[in-house]
Short mmCIF file of C-alpha atoms in Angstrom, two decimals:
data_model
loop_
_atom_site.label_atom_id
_atom_site.label_comp_id
_atom_site.label_asym_id
_atom_site.label_seq_id
_atom_site.Cartn_x
_atom_site.Cartn_y
_atom_site.Cartn_z
CA MET A 1 -139.62 -137.13 -102.78
CA ASP A 2 -141.44 -137.70 -106.08
CA GLN A 3 -144.59 -136.35 -104.45
CA ILE A 4 -142.84 -133.13 -103.33
CA ARG A 5 -141.41 -132.59 -106.80
CA ALA A 6 -144.82 -133.11 -108.27
CA GLU A 7 -146.33 -130.53 -105.90
CA GLN A 8 -143.64 -127.98 -106.74
CA SER A 9 -144.05 -128.51 -110.47
CA GLN A 10 -147.73 -127.69 -110.11
CA ARG A 11 -146.99 -124.26 -108.52
CA PRO A 12 -146.78 -121.15 -110.70
CA LYS A 13 -143.12 -120.17 -111.17
CA GLU A 14 -143.55 -116.88 -109.28
CA GLN A 15 -144.93 -118.74 -106.22
CA ARG A 16 -142.73 -121.80 -106.26
CA PHE A 17 -141.20 -121.06 -102.82
CA THR A 18 -143.16 -119.73 -99.87
CA THR A 19 -141.74 -117.18 -97.46
CA GLY A 20 -141.54 -119.84 -94.80
CA GLU A 21 -139.51 -122.13 -97.04
CA ILE A 22 -137.09 -119.34 -97.90
CA LEU A 23 -136.65 -118.36 -94.26
CA ARG A 24 -135.99 -121.95 -93.28
CA THR A 25 -133.46 -122.30 -96.06
CA ILE A 26 -131.46 -119.22 -94.95
CA GLN A 27 -132.12 -120.01 -91.26
CA LEU A 28 -133.69 -116.64 -90.51
CA PRO A 29 -136.32 -116.62 -87.73
CA LYS A 30 -139.76 -115.47 -88.82
CA ALA A 31 -139.93 -112.95 -85.97
CA THR A 32 -136.76 -111.25 -87.17
CA TYR A 33 -138.00 -111.09 -90.74
CA TYR A 34 -141.39 -109.61 -89.88
CA ASP A 35 -139.87 -107.15 -87.40
CA GLU A 36 -137.56 -105.83 -90.09
CA ARG A 37 -140.44 -105.56 -92.54
CA GLN A 38 -142.30 -103.52 -89.96
CA ARG A 39 -139.33 -101.21 -89.51
CA ILE A 40 -138.97 -100.71 -93.25
CA ALA A 41 -142.67 -99.99 -93.64
CA HIS A 42 -142.70 -97.61 -90.67
CA PRO A 43 -139.15 -96.24 -90.27
CA SER A 44 -140.17 -93.72 -87.62
CA THR A 45 -140.78 -96.50 -85.11
CA LYS A 46 -137.14 -97.59 -85.26
CA TYR A 47 -135.92 -94.51 -83.41
CA ALA A 48 -139.12 -93.57 -81.60
CA ARG A 49 -137.52 -93.84 -78.16
CA VAL A 50 -134.39 -92.00 -79.29
CA LYS A 51 -136.44 -89.19 -80.80
CA GLN A 52 -138.33 -88.74 -77.54
CA ALA A 53 -135.00 -88.54 -75.71
CA ILE A 54 -133.68 -85.96 -78.19
CA LEU A 55 -136.77 -83.80 -77.83
CA LYS A 56 -136.45 -83.91 -74.04
CA ILE A 57 -132.75 -82.96 -74.19
CA VAL A 58 -133.43 -80.08 -76.57
CA GLU A 59 -136.38 -78.85 -74.52
CA GLU A 60 -134.35 -78.93 -71.29
CA GLY A 61 -131.77 -76.78 -73.04
CA ARG A 62 -134.36 -74.32 -74.28
CA VAL A 63 -135.82 -73.91 -70.81
CA ARG A 64 -132.36 -72.70 -69.81
CA GLY A 65 -132.10 -70.47 -72.87
CA LEU A 66 -129.66 -72.76 -74.73
CA THR A 67 -129.61 -74.55 -78.05
CA TYR A 68 -127.82 -77.87 -78.47
CA GLY A 69 -126.02 -78.97 -81.64
CA TYR A 70 -125.88 -82.63 -82.63
CA ARG A 71 -122.57 -83.28 -80.86
CA ARG A 72 -123.93 -82.15 -77.51
CA VAL A 73 -127.17 -84.04 -78.03
CA LYS A 74 -125.08 -87.11 -78.87
CA ALA A 75 -123.09 -86.69 -75.67
CA LYS A 76 -126.30 -86.38 -73.64
CA LEU A 77 -127.70 -89.50 -75.34
CA GLU A 78 -124.58 -91.43 -74.42
CA GLU A 79 -125.12 -90.45 -70.79
CA LEU A 80 -128.48 -92.22 -71.16
CA GLY A 81 -126.79 -95.30 -72.62
CA ILE A 82 -127.88 -94.54 -76.20
CA HIS A 83 -124.93 -94.86 -78.57
CA LEU A 84 -125.40 -93.60 -82.13
CA ALA A 85 -123.19 -92.30 -84.92
CA ASP A 86 -122.88 -88.54 -85.38
CA ALA A 87 -124.64 -88.72 -88.74
CA THR A 88 -127.59 -90.61 -87.23
CA VAL A 89 -128.08 -88.06 -84.45
CA GLU A 90 -127.81 -85.20 -86.92
CA SER A 91 -130.34 -86.87 -89.23
CA LEU A 92 -132.82 -87.49 -86.41
CA MET A 93 -132.53 -83.88 -85.25
CA HIS A 94 -133.17 -82.76 -88.80
CA GLN A 95 -136.29 -84.96 -88.96
CA LEU A 96 -137.51 -83.45 -85.72
CA GLY A 97 -136.75 -79.92 -86.87
CA VAL A 98 -134.48 -79.17 -83.90
CA GLN A 99 -131.10 -79.04 -85.61
CA VAL A 100 -128.99 -75.93 -85.01
CA SER A 101 -128.23 -73.94 -88.14
CA MET A 102 -125.13 -71.80 -88.44
CA TYR A 103 -125.50 -68.40 -86.85
CA ASN A 104 -125.88 -65.72 -89.50
CA ARG A 105 -123.49 -63.02 -88.39
CA HIS A 106 -124.69 -60.71 -91.17
CA ARG A 107 -128.11 -60.62 -89.54
CA ASN A 108 -126.55 -58.68 -86.68
CA HIS A 109 -124.10 -56.58 -88.70
CA GLN A 110 -120.83 -57.68 -87.14
CA TYR A 111 -119.36 -54.99 -84.95
CA HIS A 112 -116.21 -53.33 -86.29
CA SER A 113 -114.35 -51.30 -83.70
CA TYR A 114 -111.41 -50.42 -85.94
CA LYS A 115 -111.42 -46.68 -86.70
CA GLY A 116 -107.88 -46.37 -87.99
CA HIS A 117 -104.96 -45.14 -85.90
CA VAL A 118 -106.63 -43.05 -83.22
CA GLY A 119 -104.00 -43.72 -80.58
CA THR A 120 -101.14 -46.15 -79.97
CA THR A 121 -100.99 -49.72 -81.25
CA ALA A 122 -98.99 -52.57 -79.72
CA ASP A 123 -96.97 -55.42 -81.22
CA ASN A 124 -98.59 -58.79 -81.87
CA LEU A 125 -96.85 -60.92 -79.23
CA LEU A 126 -98.85 -64.08 -79.98
CA ASP A 127 -98.64 -64.38 -83.77
CA GLN A 128 -101.56 -66.87 -83.77
CA THR A 129 -99.79 -69.17 -81.31
CA PHE A 130 -102.57 -70.12 -78.89
CA ASN A 131 -100.93 -72.93 -76.91
CA GLU A 132 -100.74 -71.47 -73.41
CA THR A 133 -101.45 -74.16 -70.80
CA ASN A 134 -101.21 -72.13 -67.59
CA PRO A 135 -104.14 -69.92 -66.57
CA TYR A 136 -103.83 -66.15 -66.16
CA GLN A 137 -100.90 -65.91 -68.58
CA VAL A 138 -102.68 -64.89 -71.80
CA ILE A 139 -106.10 -63.25 -71.88
CA HIS A 140 -108.08 -62.23 -74.96
CA ILE A 141 -110.48 -59.28 -75.05
CA ASP A 142 -113.00 -58.17 -77.67
CA VAL A 143 -116.37 -56.47 -78.20
CA SER A 144 -119.36 -57.70 -80.22
CA GLN A 145 -122.93 -56.55 -80.72
CA ILE A 146 -126.43 -58.06 -80.80
CA LYS A 147 -129.62 -56.49 -82.16
CA LEU A 148 -132.60 -56.62 -79.80
CA ALA A 149 -136.30 -56.90 -80.60
CA ASN A 150 -136.80 -53.21 -79.73
CA LYS A 151 -134.32 -52.32 -82.52
CA GLN A 152 -131.64 -51.28 -80.03
CA TRP A 153 -128.14 -52.75 -79.93
CA ALA A 154 -126.52 -54.58 -77.06
CA TYR A 155 -122.73 -54.47 -76.85
CA ILE A 156 -120.77 -57.27 -75.20
CA SER A 157 -117.24 -56.90 -73.85
CA VAL A 158 -115.60 -60.18 -72.88
CA MET A 159 -112.22 -61.45 -71.65
CA ILE A 160 -111.27 -65.11 -72.15
CA ASP A 161 -108.40 -67.03 -70.54
CA GLU A 162 -106.48 -68.73 -73.34
CA ALA A 163 -105.45 -71.77 -71.25
CA SER A 164 -108.67 -72.59 -69.40
CA LYS A 165 -111.10 -71.03 -71.94
CA GLU A 166 -112.89 -69.54 -68.93
CA VAL A 167 -114.76 -66.26 -69.28
CA LEU A 168 -112.99 -64.04 -66.76
CA ALA A 169 -114.94 -60.86 -67.47
CA PHE A 170 -118.25 -60.23 -69.21
CA GLN A 171 -120.01 -56.88 -69.47
CA VAL A 172 -123.08 -55.73 -71.42
CA SER A 173 -124.02 -52.17 -72.32
CA ASP A 174 -126.14 -50.18 -74.75
CA SER A 175 -122.99 -48.38 -75.93
CA PRO A 176 -119.44 -49.52 -76.82
CA ASN A 177 -117.99 -46.69 -74.77
CA ARG A 178 -115.17 -46.15 -72.27
CA LEU A 179 -117.30 -47.26 -69.33
CA LEU A 180 -117.95 -50.66 -70.94
CA ILE A 181 -114.22 -51.31 -71.39
CA MET A 182 -113.25 -50.02 -67.94
CA ASN A 183 -115.93 -52.16 -66.26
CA THR A 184 -114.59 -55.19 -68.12
CA LEU A 185 -111.04 -54.53 -66.92
CA GLU A 186 -112.24 -53.95 -63.36
CA GLN A 187 -114.05 -57.28 -63.36
CA LEU A 188 -110.91 -58.98 -64.64
CA GLU A 189 -108.76 -57.36 -61.96
CA ASN A 190 -111.09 -58.71 -59.27
CA GLN A 191 -110.79 -62.22 -60.73
CA LEU A 192 -107.02 -62.42 -61.09
CA PRO A 193 -104.53 -63.52 -58.43
CA ALA A 194 -102.61 -60.53 -57.04
CA THR A 195 -99.37 -61.67 -58.66
CA ALA A 196 -100.77 -62.24 -62.16
CA THR A 197 -99.30 -60.12 -64.95
CA PRO A 198 -100.86 -61.58 -68.11
CA ILE A 199 -100.58 -60.61 -71.74
CA ILE A 200 -103.84 -58.85 -72.68
CA HIS A 201 -104.42 -59.46 -76.39
CA SER A 202 -106.96 -57.50 -78.44
CA ASP A 203 -107.62 -56.37 -81.98
CA GLN A 204 -106.80 -52.80 -83.03
CA GLY A 205 -110.21 -51.49 -81.99
CA TRP A 206 -110.28 -47.84 -81.06
CA HIS A 207 -111.00 -48.66 -77.41
CA TYR A 208 -107.67 -50.43 -77.03
CA GLN A 209 -105.56 -47.68 -78.60
CA LEU A 210 -106.56 -44.87 -76.25
CA PRO A 211 -104.44 -43.64 -73.31
CA TYR A 212 -106.92 -44.54 -70.55
CA TYR A 213 -106.92 -48.22 -71.59
CA ILE A 214 -103.16 -48.44 -72.09
CA GLN A 215 -102.49 -46.75 -68.76
CA ARG A 216 -104.91 -49.09 -66.95
CA LEU A 217 -102.93 -52.07 -68.22
CA LYS A 218 -99.64 -50.49 -67.16
CA ASN A 219 -100.98 -49.75 -63.68
CA HIS A 220 -101.45 -53.49 -63.14
CA HIS A 221 -98.27 -54.52 -64.98
CA PHE A 222 -100.29 -56.19 -67.72
CA VAL A 223 -98.58 -56.63 -71.08
CA GLN A 224 -100.46 -55.30 -74.10
CA SER A 225 -100.61 -57.22 -77.38
CA MET A 226 -102.61 -56.50 -80.55
CA SER A 227 -103.72 -58.39 -83.63
CA ARG A 228 -102.76 -57.20 -87.07
CA LYS A 229 -105.25 -54.85 -88.69
CA GLY A 230 -108.34 -56.64 -90.00
CA ASN A 231 -107.17 -60.16 -89.12
CA CYS A 232 -109.74 -61.87 -86.88
CA LEU A 233 -107.68 -65.09 -86.80
CA ASP A 234 -105.13 -63.27 -84.67
CA ASN A 235 -107.71 -63.19 -81.87
CA ALA A 236 -109.33 -66.57 -82.58
CA PRO A 237 -110.02 -67.72 -78.97
CA VAL A 238 -112.39 -64.86 -78.24
CA GLU A 239 -113.90 -64.99 -81.73
CA SER A 240 -114.64 -68.67 -81.07
CA PHE A 241 -116.44 -67.75 -77.84
CA PHE A 242 -118.62 -65.19 -79.60
CA HIS A 243 -119.56 -67.78 -82.24
CA LEU A 244 -120.61 -70.28 -79.55
CA PHE A 245 -122.42 -67.60 -77.56
CA LYS A 246 -124.50 -66.51 -80.56
CA THR A 247 -125.12 -70.04 -81.83
CA GLU A 248 -126.00 -71.71 -78.53
CA LEU A 249 -127.84 -68.87 -76.82
CA LEU A 250 -129.44 -66.85 -79.58
CA ASN A 251 -129.89 -68.92 -82.72
CA GLY A 252 -133.36 -70.45 -83.12
CA PHE A 253 -134.98 -68.09 -80.60
CA PRO A 254 -136.78 -64.76 -81.02
CA PRO A 255 -134.56 -61.73 -80.30
CA CYS A 256 -134.42 -60.60 -76.68
CA LYS A 257 -137.06 -57.97 -75.97
CA ASN A 258 -134.70 -55.44 -74.40
CA LEU A 259 -131.31 -54.96 -72.78
CA SER A 260 -132.51 -56.16 -69.38
CA GLU A 261 -133.70 -59.52 -70.75
CA PHE A 262 -130.53 -59.92 -72.77
CA LYS A 263 -128.32 -59.26 -69.72
CA GLN A 264 -130.19 -61.89 -67.72
CA LEU A 265 -129.90 -64.59 -70.40
CA ALA A 266 -126.29 -63.70 -71.19
CA THR A 267 -125.29 -63.93 -67.53
CA GLN A 268 -126.92 -67.36 -67.26
CA TYR A 269 -125.08 -68.51 -70.39
CA VAL A 270 -121.68 -67.38 -69.10
CA HIS A 271 -122.24 -69.37 -65.90
CA TYR A 272 -123.26 -72.38 -67.99
CA PHE A 273 -120.23 -71.89 -70.27
CA ASN A 274 -117.77 -71.73 -67.37
CA TYR A 275 -119.16 -74.48 -65.14
CA GLU A 276 -121.49 -76.83 -67.02
CA ARG A 277 -120.86 -76.81 -70.74
CA ILE A 278 -119.58 -80.08 -72.22
CA PRO A 279 -116.11 -79.20 -73.59
CA PHE A 280 -115.18 -79.90 -77.19
CA LYS A 281 -112.03 -78.90 -79.01
CA ASN A 282 -113.93 -77.34 -81.90
#
């Protein structure tokens, strides 16, 4: 004992205890200590396998014309047995440069179909109550636009089932005209059971105020409902779809070359949305 004390007293104060002595005192295995030092010195190695998995997931999505946000990447990772916190997945995607930024709606000059009172408006039967649980009872319709690489505009007319969130009708055109709206309604009619008489809820866009649209609804015993003027929250379910469509399909990619390419990608996305997309509440 006296010999050990003598040896320690001869050491410089800053080197009195070796790493090995400290590790033995706190009962920490050397392998654990040096592994952690390696991770601190080279943090990228800690999640090397996870990053490879993220890149593969993102690339698989891009091949299909889709972009994945961190929540969907996280869900895909969990299918592979990799369980990480939301913040960790988001951080890793940021490091890799594959995170999805918010879609900039101003870049595409959001389509405004309201032209004042050009026909007949209907009462708002929903009043922002979107709690229907049975399909084919409440259906939301709206039109949006996308700018293409050739400087032309593509117009999208869509109808969403409030209960199932399924896209029941989806049409694309180079003009927001009568034919676009009538084709959308025809597609819906072919999808619905013969006995269905849903509420068809829209904004006060000019398309939905005109006699040909109103009469088409009456012919099938559909009930017309309209949002209040300038209140997009009154038609939130379909607005939510457009946000997802633009974020997941278009954001992070070059604009579609022309209407034909856009139609092809949009059709693939709608199929993915209806049958494959991982559902989230928000």
